[in-house]
Amino acid sequence: MVNLEGLLTERLASAFEQVAGMPVDPSTRRSQHADFQCDGALALARRLGRNPREIAAEILGHARLDDLCSAVEISGPGFVNLTVAPGVLGRLLAGITDDERLGVPLPERPETITVDYSAPNTAKEMHVGHLRSTIIGDAAVRVLEWQGHTVVRQNHLGDWGTPFGMLIEHLLDIGESEAAHELSVGDLNGFYQAARGKFDADDAFKDRSRKRVVALQSGDETTLRLWHTLVAESKKYFMAVYARMGVRLTEEDFFGESFYNDQLHAVVDELDALGLLRESEGAKCVFPEGFTNRTGEPLPLIVQKSDGGFGYAATDLATIRRRLRVLHATRLLYVVGSPQSRHLEMVFETARDASWLTDSARAQHVGFGSVLGSDGKVLRTRAGASVKLVDLLDEAVIRAAAAIAEKNPDLDEESRAAVARAVGIGAVKYADLSTDRLKDYRFDYDRMLSFDGNTAPYLQYARARICSIFGKAGVQAPRGTEALVVAEPDERTLALQLLAFPGLIAEVADSLEFHRLAHYLFDLATAFTGFYERCPVLRSEGEVLRSRLVLCDLTARTLAVGLELLGIEAPDRM
Ligand code: ARG
């Protein structure tokens, strides 16, 4: 095992068990006073009504740590401080120089995990909410897939429902080829608003639209063909946006709302047979336990409307059912903005009540906050419309290009364009992923594109600088099993940070808190800066030179893998 913290925890756990007579969680954490600190003795002492320092001493009497630690101390009220032996750090690092996975183990139980993300709506511009879902969902896909799970991407496109009546009628009004043109070049808002405008102003149009909805639902062939045109053109546009963003969604991942149409009656029938359906104002509803409105009355989840139509909730129940039964997923992620939290919780609870979701599978809402403008309000254009996603990305790339031209005027034009793209798109993604996803964040080009601070350009630049160390010297980092020299304090700090990667990945895969990965990478780059300032690399010799080259190489590789997992490219030269 190369997970150092895990190794220490394991050793302590068995000592704790001997002292307590039962399993105790002895988890350790990084500390300022030593490498690691374990507070477990305090909680155990409270439980046993004993002196914590005495407990700590007893733990240490039982723990086998001498092969790992050079110093073990009890401090303060009963903390156990552990200092890892330099030789151990050197051996563990040597053990990962040949490992593409940088010490990250494959999961003991690989799972099938569905990730529902992006999910824009047909013939409607993607907005910043979809931007967040796409960025966060893509990071989830990358981390879980890299960990070794089977990940199934599900793009729950909004491609069904009453708006299609007016959209199809508008398409007929302007002609199919004009409509296809508008949609495929991304004038989705123009198209949608024109339809909406007529619907609101023109009764005859409204009437046609309503009839068209009925025709669509009853499977009228011409109507379906027109609907298909709308959906296909929109998909083309969304695929272009994904390509621009460098996300891993493909045409095959679209499983839009319409995909579930023929499963909705079965959903109703099953819930009915289980006795979960109740009629409320003509609609068939479930009332999942624990959801009430402000006056304490149970809240309904409408499965089938009084006119026989199905809505968003029915479709989402069908997604759970299919992801469990057909895809055999054991973890179902829904990357959707926090305002839909209650909807999803009600859907999950219903699925549990129906015993679709059991203990062998879990559904999780991966929620997120809003993107705010500089005024602290939800991001809008000056005209008040919601901001177009591609415009945000384009602007970031343009600004990145200017910054790169200034920083490195010698870069040829082609490389400069590629670097600008990596930096611009990377900056937008990193700004999103480096904040706690449940919080709102301010969209601020200057900050996200800065080469200082916790930003993508800072990390990309840090890595490119390491690449240039190797480039200049024409050397390569040695790989192999020779233990490294880890003697200087800055070398220790860097070594410990590198060895924390496997534990960090496990934690992020579980919590899907990508800001932890971002902060880890920032701390790694900072640790590297300290090391590089105070520990000469190319001017040293022998095994010190070899060890320092390995530290450089492992840092560059960890930065590259970490950024890649966040969906961010790391150019070798900037
Ligand atoms: N299309 C929806 C929207 O734009 C998001 C769908 C999220 N996924 C889901 N399974 N409900 O708000």
Coordinates of C-alpha atoms and ligand atoms in Angstrom, one line a residue:
M1 CA 0.0 0.0 0.0
V2 CA 1.4 3.4 -0.9
N3 CA -1.4 5.3 0.9
L4 CA 0.8 6.5 3.8
E5 CA -2.0 7.9 5.8
G6 CA -4.0 4.8 5.3
L7 CA -1.1 2.7 6.4
L8 CA -0.7 4.7 9.6
T9 CA -4.4 4.6 10.3
E10 CA -4.5 0.8 9.8
R11 CA -1.6 0.3 12.4
L12 CA -3.3 2.6 14.9
A13 CA -6.7 1.0 14.4
S14 CA -5.5 -2.3 15.6
A15 CA -3.9 -0.7 18.7
F16 CA -7.1 1.1 19.4
E17 CA -9.1 -2.0 19.1
Q18 CA -6.9 -3.8 21.6
V19 CA -7.2 -0.9 24.1
A20 CA -11.0 -0.3 23.6
G21 CA -12.0 -3.9 23.1
M22 CA -13.9 -2.8 20.0
P23 CA -13.2 -1.0 16.7
V24 CA -12.6 2.7 17.0
D25 CA -11.9 5.1 14.1
P26 CA -8.4 6.5 14.8
S27 CA -8.2 8.7 11.7
T28 CA -5.2 10.8 11.4
R29 CA -4.7 14.2 9.7
R30 CA -1.8 16.3 8.6
S31 CA -0.5 18.5 11.3
Q32 CA 1.8 21.5 11.8
H33 CA 3.6 19.9 14.8
A34 CA 4.5 16.6 13.1
D35 CA 3.6 14.9 9.9
F36 CA 0.4 13.5 11.2
Q37 CA -1.7 13.8 14.3
C38 CA -4.2 11.4 15.7
D39 CA -6.9 12.7 18.1
G40 CA -8.6 9.3 18.6
A41 CA -7.4 8.9 22.2
L42 CA -9.4 12.0 23.4
A43 CA -12.8 10.6 22.2
L44 CA -12.0 7.1 23.6
A45 CA -10.9 8.5 26.9
R46 CA -14.2 10.4 27.2
R47 CA -16.0 7.2 26.5
L48 CA -14.1 5.1 29.0
G49 CA -14.0 7.9 31.6
R50 CA -10.2 7.8 31.7
N51 CA -7.3 10.2 31.3
P52 CA -6.6 10.8 27.5
R53 CA -2.8 11.0 27.9
E54 CA -2.8 7.6 29.6
I55 CA -5.0 6.2 26.8
A56 CA -2.6 7.6 24.2
A57 CA 0.3 6.0 26.0
E58 CA -1.5 2.7 26.0
I59 CA -2.3 3.0 22.3
L60 CA 1.4 3.6 21.6
G61 CA 2.3 0.6 23.7
H62 CA 0.3 -1.5 21.3
A63 CA 0.9 0.1 18.0
R64 CA 3.6 -1.1 15.7
L65 CA 5.0 2.1 14.2
D66 CA 8.8 1.8 14.5
D67 CA 9.3 0.6 10.9
L68 CA 7.3 3.7 9.7
C69 CA 8.0 6.5 12.1
S70 CA 11.2 8.2 13.3
A71 CA 9.4 10.0 16.1
V72 CA 6.2 9.2 18.0
E73 CA 5.0 11.7 20.7
I74 CA 2.1 12.4 22.9
S75 CA 1.4 16.1 23.1
G76 CA -1.2 18.4 24.7
P77 CA -4.2 16.8 26.2
G78 CA -3.5 13.5 24.4
F79 CA -2.8 13.9 20.8
V80 CA -0.5 11.4 19.1
N81 CA 2.0 13.1 16.8
L82 CA 3.7 11.0 14.2
T83 CA 6.8 11.8 12.2
V84 CA 7.4 9.5 9.3
A85 CA 11.0 8.2 8.8
P86 CA 12.8 9.8 5.8
G87 CA 13.7 6.4 4.5
V88 CA 10.1 5.4 4.4
L89 CA 9.1 8.5 2.4
G90 CA 11.9 7.7 0.0
R91 CA 10.9 4.1 -0.4
L92 CA 7.2 4.9 -0.9
L93 CA 8.0 7.5 -3.5
A94 CA 10.3 5.1 -5.4
G95 CA 7.4 2.7 -5.4
I96 CA 5.3 5.0 -7.5
T97 CA 7.8 6.3 -10.0
D98 CA 6.9 3.5 -12.4
D99 CA 3.2 3.7 -11.6
E100 CA 0.9 5.5 -14.1
R101 CA -1.7 5.6 -11.4
L102 CA 0.6 7.4 -9.0
G103 CA -0.3 4.9 -6.2
V104 CA -4.0 5.1 -6.6
P105 CA -5.4 1.6 -6.2
L106 CA -8.2 0.1 -8.3
P107 CA -11.4 -0.1 -6.3
E108 CA -12.1 -3.2 -4.2
R109 CA -15.6 -3.4 -5.6
P110 CA -15.8 -1.7 -9.0
E111 CA -19.3 -0.3 -9.5
T112 CA -21.5 0.7 -12.4
I113 CA -22.2 4.3 -11.9
T114 CA -24.6 6.4 -14.0
V115 CA -23.9 10.1 -14.2
D116 CA -26.9 12.3 -15.3
Y117 CA -25.4 15.6 -16.4
S118 CA -25.6 18.6 -18.8
A119 CA -29.2 18.0 -19.8
P120 CA -30.0 21.1 -21.8
N121 CA -33.3 21.6 -23.4
T122 CA -34.1 21.2 -27.2
A123 CA -34.3 24.4 -29.1
K124 CA -33.2 26.4 -26.1
E125 CA -29.9 28.0 -25.4
M126 CA -27.8 26.3 -22.8
H127 CA -27.4 28.6 -19.8
V128 CA -24.8 28.8 -17.1
G129 CA -26.7 26.3 -15.0
H130 CA -26.1 23.8 -17.8
L131 CA -22.5 25.0 -17.8
R132 CA -22.1 24.0 -14.2
S133 CA -23.8 20.6 -14.6
T134 CA -21.6 19.9 -17.6
I135 CA -18.4 20.8 -15.9
I136 CA -19.2 19.1 -12.6
G137 CA -20.6 16.0 -14.3
D138 CA -17.6 15.7 -16.6
A139 CA -15.3 15.8 -13.6
A140 CA -17.3 13.1 -11.9
V141 CA -17.1 10.9 -15.0
R142 CA -13.4 11.4 -15.2
V143 CA -12.6 10.8 -11.6
L144 CA -14.8 7.7 -11.3
E145 CA -13.7 6.2 -14.6
W146 CA -10.1 6.8 -13.8
Q147 CA -10.6 5.2 -10.4
G148 CA -11.7 2.0 -12.2
H149 CA -15.5 2.1 -12.1
T150 CA -17.8 1.6 -15.1
V151 CA -19.3 4.9 -15.8
V152 CA -22.4 5.4 -17.9
R153 CA -23.1 8.9 -19.1
Q154 CA -26.7 10.0 -19.4
N155 CA -27.6 13.3 -21.0
H156 CA -31.2 13.8 -20.0
L157 CA -32.0 16.2 -22.8
G158 CA -35.3 18.1 -22.4
D159 CA -36.8 16.9 -25.7
W160 CA -40.5 16.4 -24.9
G161 CA -43.5 18.2 -23.6
T162 CA -45.9 21.0 -24.4
P163 CA -43.5 23.6 -25.8
F164 CA -43.0 21.3 -28.8
G165 CA -46.4 22.3 -30.1
M166 CA -45.4 25.9 -30.7
L167 CA -41.9 25.0 -31.7
I168 CA -43.1 22.7 -34.5
E169 CA -45.7 25.2 -35.7
H170 CA -43.0 27.9 -35.8
L171 CA -40.8 25.5 -37.7
L172 CA -43.5 25.0 -40.3
D173 CA -44.0 28.8 -40.6
I174 CA -40.4 29.6 -41.4
G175 CA -39.7 26.4 -43.4
E176 CA -37.7 23.4 -42.4
S177 CA -34.4 24.3 -44.0
E178 CA -34.4 27.8 -42.4
A179 CA -35.3 26.2 -39.0
A180 CA -32.5 23.7 -39.4
H181 CA -30.1 26.4 -40.2
E182 CA -31.0 28.6 -37.2
L183 CA -30.8 25.8 -34.8
S184 CA -27.6 24.2 -36.0
V185 CA -25.7 27.6 -35.9
G186 CA -26.9 28.0 -32.4
D187 CA -29.5 30.7 -32.7
L188 CA -31.7 28.7 -30.3
N189 CA -32.9 31.6 -28.3
G190 CA -34.0 33.5 -31.4
F191 CA -35.9 30.5 -32.5
Y192 CA -37.5 29.8 -29.2
Q193 CA -38.5 33.4 -28.5
A194 CA -40.0 33.8 -32.0
A195 CA -42.2 30.8 -31.3
R196 CA -43.1 32.0 -27.8
G197 CA -43.9 35.5 -29.1
K198 CA -46.4 34.2 -31.6
F199 CA -47.9 31.8 -29.0
D200 CA -48.5 34.7 -26.7
A201 CA -49.8 37.1 -29.3
D202 CA -51.7 35.1 -31.8
D203 CA -54.7 32.9 -30.8
A204 CA -54.8 31.0 -34.0
F205 CA -51.1 30.1 -33.6
K206 CA -51.8 29.1 -30.0
D207 CA -54.7 26.9 -31.2
R208 CA -52.5 25.2 -33.8
S209 CA -49.8 24.6 -31.2
R210 CA -52.2 22.9 -28.9
K211 CA -53.4 20.6 -31.6
R212 CA -49.8 19.9 -32.5
V213 CA -49.0 18.7 -29.0
V214 CA -51.9 16.2 -29.2
A215 CA -50.7 15.0 -32.6
L216 CA -47.2 14.6 -31.2
Q217 CA -48.4 12.6 -28.2
S218 CA -50.5 10.4 -30.3
G219 CA -47.6 9.6 -32.6
D220 CA -48.6 11.3 -35.8
E221 CA -46.0 10.5 -38.3
T222 CA -45.4 14.0 -39.9
T223 CA -45.4 15.6 -36.5
L224 CA -42.8 13.1 -35.2
R225 CA -40.6 13.8 -38.2
L226 CA -40.7 17.5 -37.6
W227 CA -40.0 17.0 -33.9
H228 CA -37.1 14.8 -34.8
T229 CA -35.7 17.6 -37.0
L230 CA -35.8 20.0 -34.0
V231 CA -34.1 17.6 -31.7
A232 CA -31.5 16.5 -34.2
E233 CA -30.4 20.1 -35.1
S234 CA -30.3 21.0 -31.4
K235 CA -28.2 18.0 -30.6
K236 CA -25.7 19.0 -33.4
Y237 CA -25.4 22.4 -31.7
F238 CA -24.9 20.9 -28.2
M239 CA -22.3 18.6 -29.5
A240 CA -20.4 21.6 -30.9
V241 CA -20.5 23.2 -27.5
Y242 CA -19.2 20.0 -25.8
A243 CA -16.4 19.8 -28.3
R244 CA -15.5 23.4 -27.5
M245 CA -15.5 22.6 -23.8
G246 CA -13.6 19.3 -24.2
V247 CA -16.1 17.3 -22.3
R248 CA -16.6 13.6 -22.7
L249 CA -20.3 13.6 -23.8
T250 CA -21.0 11.9 -27.2
E251 CA -24.1 11.5 -29.4
E252 CA -24.6 8.1 -27.8
D253 CA -25.0 9.5 -24.4
F254 CA -28.3 11.4 -25.2
F255 CA -31.1 9.6 -23.4
G256 CA -33.6 12.5 -23.4
E257 CA -37.0 12.7 -21.7
S258 CA -38.7 11.2 -24.9
F259 CA -36.6 8.0 -24.5
Y260 CA -38.7 7.1 -21.5
N261 CA -42.2 7.7 -23.1
D262 CA -43.0 4.0 -23.6
Q263 CA -42.0 3.2 -20.0
L264 CA -44.2 5.7 -18.3
H265 CA -47.4 3.6 -18.2
A266 CA -45.4 0.8 -16.6
V267 CA -44.2 3.2 -14.0
V268 CA -47.7 4.2 -13.1
D269 CA -48.9 0.6 -13.1
E270 CA -46.2 -0.6 -10.8
L271 CA -46.7 2.2 -8.3
D272 CA -50.4 1.5 -8.5
A273 CA -50.0 -2.2 -7.8
L274 CA -47.8 -1.4 -4.8
G275 CA -50.6 0.8 -3.5
L276 CA -48.5 3.9 -3.6
L277 CA -50.7 6.0 -5.9
R278 CA -53.4 8.4 -4.6
E279 CA -55.7 10.5 -6.6
S280 CA -55.5 14.2 -5.9
E281 CA -57.6 16.7 -8.0
G282 CA -57.8 14.2 -10.7
A283 CA -54.0 13.6 -10.9
K284 CA -52.3 10.4 -9.9
C285 CA -49.8 11.2 -7.2
V286 CA -47.5 9.6 -4.7
F287 CA -46.9 11.2 -1.3
P288 CA -43.5 10.2 -0.3
E289 CA -42.8 10.1 3.5
G290 CA -41.3 13.2 5.0
F291 CA -42.2 15.9 2.5
T292 CA -44.7 18.5 3.6
N293 CA -45.6 22.0 2.6
R294 CA -45.5 25.1 4.8
T295 CA -48.7 24.2 6.5
G296 CA -47.6 20.7 7.3
E297 CA -49.6 18.9 4.6
P298 CA -48.1 16.0 2.7
L299 CA -46.6 17.1 -0.7
P300 CA -47.6 15.2 -3.8
L301 CA -45.3 14.1 -6.5
I302 CA -47.5 14.1 -9.6
V303 CA -47.0 11.0 -11.7
Q304 CA -49.8 11.3 -14.2
K305 CA -51.7 14.6 -14.7
S306 CA -55.5 14.8 -14.8
D307 CA -55.4 15.0 -18.6
G308 CA -53.5 11.7 -18.8
G309 CA -50.2 13.4 -19.6
F310 CA -46.9 12.7 -17.9
G311 CA -44.5 15.2 -16.5
Y312 CA -41.0 15.6 -15.3
A313 CA -41.5 13.5 -12.2
A314 CA -42.8 10.5 -14.1
T315 CA -39.8 10.6 -16.4
D316 CA -37.4 10.8 -13.6
L317 CA -39.0 7.8 -11.8
A318 CA -38.4 6.0 -15.1
T319 CA -34.8 7.0 -15.2
I320 CA -34.2 5.4 -11.8
R321 CA -36.0 2.3 -12.7
R322 CA -34.1 1.8 -16.0
R323 CA -30.7 2.7 -14.5
L324 CA -31.2 0.1 -11.8
R325 CA -32.8 -2.7 -13.9
V326 CA -31.3 -2.3 -17.3
L327 CA -28.0 -0.7 -16.6
H328 CA -27.5 -2.4 -13.3
A329 CA -26.1 0.7 -11.7
T330 CA -25.3 0.7 -8.0
R331 CA -24.7 4.4 -7.8
L332 CA -26.9 6.9 -9.6
L333 CA -25.7 10.4 -9.8
Y334 CA -27.9 13.4 -10.8
V335 CA -25.8 16.5 -11.4
V336 CA -28.6 19.1 -11.3
G337 CA -28.8 22.5 -9.7
S338 CA -29.8 22.8 -6.1
P339 CA -33.2 24.3 -6.8
Q340 CA -34.3 20.8 -8.0
S341 CA -33.2 19.2 -4.8
R342 CA -36.6 18.6 -3.4
H343 CA -37.9 17.2 -6.7
L344 CA -35.1 14.7 -6.8
E345 CA -35.3 13.7 -3.1
M346 CA -39.0 13.0 -3.6
V347 CA -38.2 10.9 -6.6
F348 CA -35.6 9.0 -4.7
E349 CA -37.9 8.5 -1.7
T350 CA -40.6 7.2 -4.0
A351 CA -38.2 4.8 -5.6
R352 CA -37.2 3.5 -2.1
D353 CA -40.9 3.1 -1.2
A354 CA -41.4 1.1 -4.4
S355 CA -38.3 -1.0 -3.4
W356 CA -36.6 -0.2 -6.7
L357 CA -33.9 1.5 -4.8
T358 CA -32.6 -0.8 -2.1
D359 CA -29.5 -0.9 0.1
S360 CA -27.5 -2.4 -2.7
A361 CA -27.8 0.9 -4.7
R362 CA -27.8 4.5 -3.9
A363 CA -29.1 7.6 -5.7
Q364 CA -27.3 10.9 -5.1
H365 CA -28.2 14.4 -6.0
V366 CA -25.0 16.2 -6.9
G367 CA -26.4 19.7 -6.4
F368 CA -24.7 23.0 -7.1
G369 CA -25.3 26.7 -6.5
S370 CA -25.7 29.6 -9.0
V371 CA -23.2 31.5 -11.0
L372 CA -23.3 35.2 -10.1
G373 CA -22.2 38.3 -12.0
S374 CA -20.0 41.0 -10.6
D375 CA -23.0 42.6 -9.0
G376 CA -23.6 39.5 -6.9
K377 CA -26.8 38.6 -8.7
V378 CA -27.5 35.6 -11.0
L379 CA -25.4 36.1 -14.1
R380 CA -27.2 38.0 -16.9
T381 CA -26.3 40.0 -19.9
R382 CA -26.7 43.7 -19.8
A383 CA -29.9 43.3 -21.7
G384 CA -31.2 41.0 -18.9
A385 CA -31.2 37.8 -20.9
S386 CA -29.6 34.8 -19.5
V387 CA -26.0 34.6 -20.7
K388 CA -25.1 32.4 -23.6
L389 CA -22.7 29.7 -22.6
V390 CA -20.5 29.8 -25.7
D391 CA -20.1 33.5 -25.4
L392 CA -18.6 33.0 -21.9
L393 CA -16.2 30.4 -23.2
D394 CA -15.1 32.5 -26.3
E395 CA -14.5 35.5 -24.1
A396 CA -12.3 33.5 -21.7
V397 CA -10.2 32.1 -24.6
I398 CA -9.8 35.6 -26.2
R399 CA -8.6 37.0 -22.9
A400 CA -6.3 34.0 -22.3
A401 CA -4.8 34.5 -25.8
A402 CA -3.9 38.1 -24.9
A403 CA -2.3 37.0 -21.6
I404 CA -0.3 34.3 -23.3
A405 CA 1.0 36.6 -26.0
E406 CA 2.2 39.0 -23.3
K407 CA 3.8 36.3 -21.2
N408 CA 5.5 34.3 -23.9
P409 CA 5.8 36.3 -27.1
D410 CA 8.1 33.6 -28.6
L411 CA 5.5 31.0 -28.8
D412 CA 4.5 30.2 -32.4
E413 CA 1.0 31.1 -33.5
E414 CA -0.4 27.6 -33.6
S415 CA 0.9 26.7 -30.1
R416 CA -0.4 30.0 -28.8
A417 CA -3.9 29.2 -30.0
A418 CA -3.8 25.8 -28.4
V419 CA -2.5 27.2 -25.2
A420 CA -5.0 30.0 -25.1
R421 CA -7.8 27.4 -25.5
A422 CA -6.4 25.2 -22.7
V423 CA -6.0 28.2 -20.4
G424 CA -9.3 29.9 -21.2
I425 CA -11.5 26.9 -21.0
G426 CA -9.4 25.5 -18.1
A427 CA -9.8 28.7 -16.2
V428 CA -13.6 28.6 -16.5
K429 CA -13.8 25.0 -15.4
Y430 CA -11.3 25.5 -12.6
A431 CA -13.1 28.6 -11.2
D432 CA -16.2 26.4 -11.1
L433 CA -14.7 23.3 -9.6
S434 CA -12.4 25.0 -7.1
T435 CA -15.3 26.4 -5.1
D436 CA -17.6 24.3 -2.9
R437 CA -20.1 23.2 -5.5
L438 CA -23.1 23.9 -3.2
K439 CA -22.2 27.5 -2.9
D440 CA -22.8 30.3 -5.4
Y441 CA -19.7 31.8 -7.0
R442 CA -18.9 35.0 -8.8
F443 CA -17.9 34.7 -12.5
D444 CA -14.8 36.9 -12.7
Y445 CA -12.5 36.7 -15.7
D446 CA -9.7 38.7 -14.1
R447 CA -9.5 36.4 -11.2
M448 CA -10.0 33.1 -13.0
L449 CA -7.4 34.0 -15.6
S450 CA -4.8 35.2 -13.1
F451 CA -1.4 33.5 -13.1
D452 CA -1.3 33.9 -9.3
G453 CA -3.4 32.2 -6.8
N454 CA -5.7 29.2 -6.9
T455 CA -6.4 29.2 -10.6
A456 CA -6.0 26.9 -13.6
P457 CA -3.3 29.1 -15.3
Y458 CA -1.2 29.0 -12.1
L459 CA -1.3 25.2 -12.0
Q460 CA -0.8 24.9 -15.7
Y461 CA 2.1 27.2 -15.6
A462 CA 3.6 25.4 -12.6
R463 CA 3.6 22.2 -14.5
A464 CA 5.0 23.7 -17.7
R465 CA 7.8 25.2 -15.7
I466 CA 8.7 21.7 -14.4
C467 CA 8.6 20.4 -18.0
S468 CA 11.0 23.1 -19.0
I469 CA 13.5 22.0 -16.3
F470 CA 13.7 18.7 -18.0
G471 CA 13.7 20.3 -21.5
K472 CA 16.6 22.6 -20.7
A473 CA 18.8 20.1 -19.1
G474 CA 18.0 17.4 -21.6
V475 CA 17.6 15.0 -18.7
Q476 CA 14.9 12.5 -17.8
A477 CA 13.7 11.5 -14.3
P478 CA 15.1 8.1 -13.4
R479 CA 12.4 5.5 -12.8
G480 CA 12.9 2.4 -10.7
T481 CA 13.1 1.1 -7.2
E482 CA 16.0 3.0 -5.9
A483 CA 14.9 4.7 -2.7
L484 CA 14.9 8.5 -2.8
V485 CA 16.7 10.9 -0.5
V486 CA 14.2 12.9 1.4
A487 CA 16.2 15.0 3.8
E488 CA 15.4 18.7 3.6
P489 CA 12.2 20.0 5.2
D490 CA 11.0 21.2 1.7
E491 CA 11.6 17.8 0.3
R492 CA 9.6 16.3 3.1
T493 CA 6.7 18.6 2.6
L494 CA 6.6 17.9 -1.1
A495 CA 7.0 14.1 -0.5
L496 CA 4.1 14.0 2.0
Q497 CA 1.9 16.0 -0.4
L498 CA 2.7 13.6 -3.3
L499 CA 1.9 10.6 -1.1
A500 CA -1.4 12.0 -0.1
F501 CA -2.8 11.7 -3.6
P502 CA -4.4 8.2 -3.3
G503 CA -6.2 9.1 -0.1
L504 CA -7.4 12.4 -1.7
I505 CA -8.7 10.7 -4.8
A506 CA -10.7 8.2 -2.7
E507 CA -12.2 11.0 -0.7
V508 CA -13.2 13.0 -3.8
A509 CA -14.7 10.0 -5.5
D510 CA -16.9 9.5 -2.5
S511 CA -17.9 13.1 -1.7
L512 CA -17.7 14.5 -5.3
E513 CA -16.3 17.6 -3.7
F514 CA -13.9 18.6 -6.5
H515 CA -12.7 21.7 -4.7
R516 CA -10.8 19.3 -2.5
L517 CA -8.8 18.1 -5.5
A518 CA -8.3 21.7 -6.7
H519 CA -7.0 22.7 -3.3
Y520 CA -4.8 19.6 -3.2
L521 CA -3.2 20.6 -6.5
F522 CA -2.8 24.2 -5.4
D523 CA -1.0 23.0 -2.2
L524 CA 1.1 20.7 -4.3
A525 CA 2.2 23.5 -6.6
T526 CA 2.9 25.6 -3.6
A527 CA 5.0 22.9 -1.9
F528 CA 6.9 22.5 -5.2
T529 CA 7.7 26.2 -5.3
G530 CA 9.2 26.0 -1.8
F531 CA 11.2 23.0 -2.7
Y532 CA 12.4 24.5 -6.0
E533 CA 13.5 27.7 -4.3
R534 CA 15.5 26.1 -1.6
C535 CA 16.7 22.8 -3.0
P536 CA 18.8 23.1 -6.1
V537 CA 18.0 20.4 -8.6
L538 CA 20.3 20.6 -11.6
R539 CA 23.2 21.8 -9.5
S540 CA 23.1 18.9 -7.2
E541 CA 24.8 15.5 -7.8
G542 CA 24.6 11.8 -7.4
E543 CA 21.6 10.4 -5.6
V544 CA 20.4 13.8 -4.5
L545 CA 20.2 14.9 -8.1
R546 CA 18.4 11.7 -9.0
S547 CA 16.0 12.1 -6.1
R548 CA 15.2 15.7 -6.9
L549 CA 14.6 14.9 -10.5
V550 CA 12.1 12.3 -9.4
L551 CA 10.4 14.7 -7.1
C552 CA 10.1 17.2 -10.1
D553 CA 8.7 14.5 -12.3
L554 CA 6.2 13.1 -9.8
T555 CA 5.0 16.6 -9.2
A556 CA 4.5 17.3 -12.9
R557 CA 2.7 14.0 -13.4
T558 CA 0.5 14.5 -10.4
L559 CA -0.5 18.0 -11.6
A560 CA -1.2 16.7 -15.1
V561 CA -3.3 13.8 -13.8
G562 CA -5.2 16.0 -11.3
L563 CA -5.9 18.6 -13.9
E564 CA -7.0 16.0 -16.4
L565 CA -9.4 14.6 -13.8
L566 CA -10.9 18.1 -13.6
G567 CA -11.2 18.1 -17.4
I568 CA -8.4 20.7 -17.8
E569 CA -5.5 20.4 -20.3
A570 CA -2.0 20.9 -19.2
P571 CA 0.2 22.2 -22.0
D572 CA 3.9 21.3 -21.8
R573 CA 4.9 24.8 -22.9
M574 CA 3.1 28.0 -22.2
Ligands
ARG1 N1 -33.4 19.7 -18.5 C1 -33.5 20.0 -17.1 C2 -33.3 21.5 -16.9 O1 -32.8 22.2 -17.8 C3 -32.5 19.3 -16.3 C4 -32.6 17.8 -16.2 C5 -31.8 17.2 -15.1 N2 -31.8 15.7 -15.1 C6 -32.8 15.0 -14.6 N3 -32.8 13.7 -14.7 N4 -33.9 15.6 -14.1 O2 -33.6 22.0 -15.9

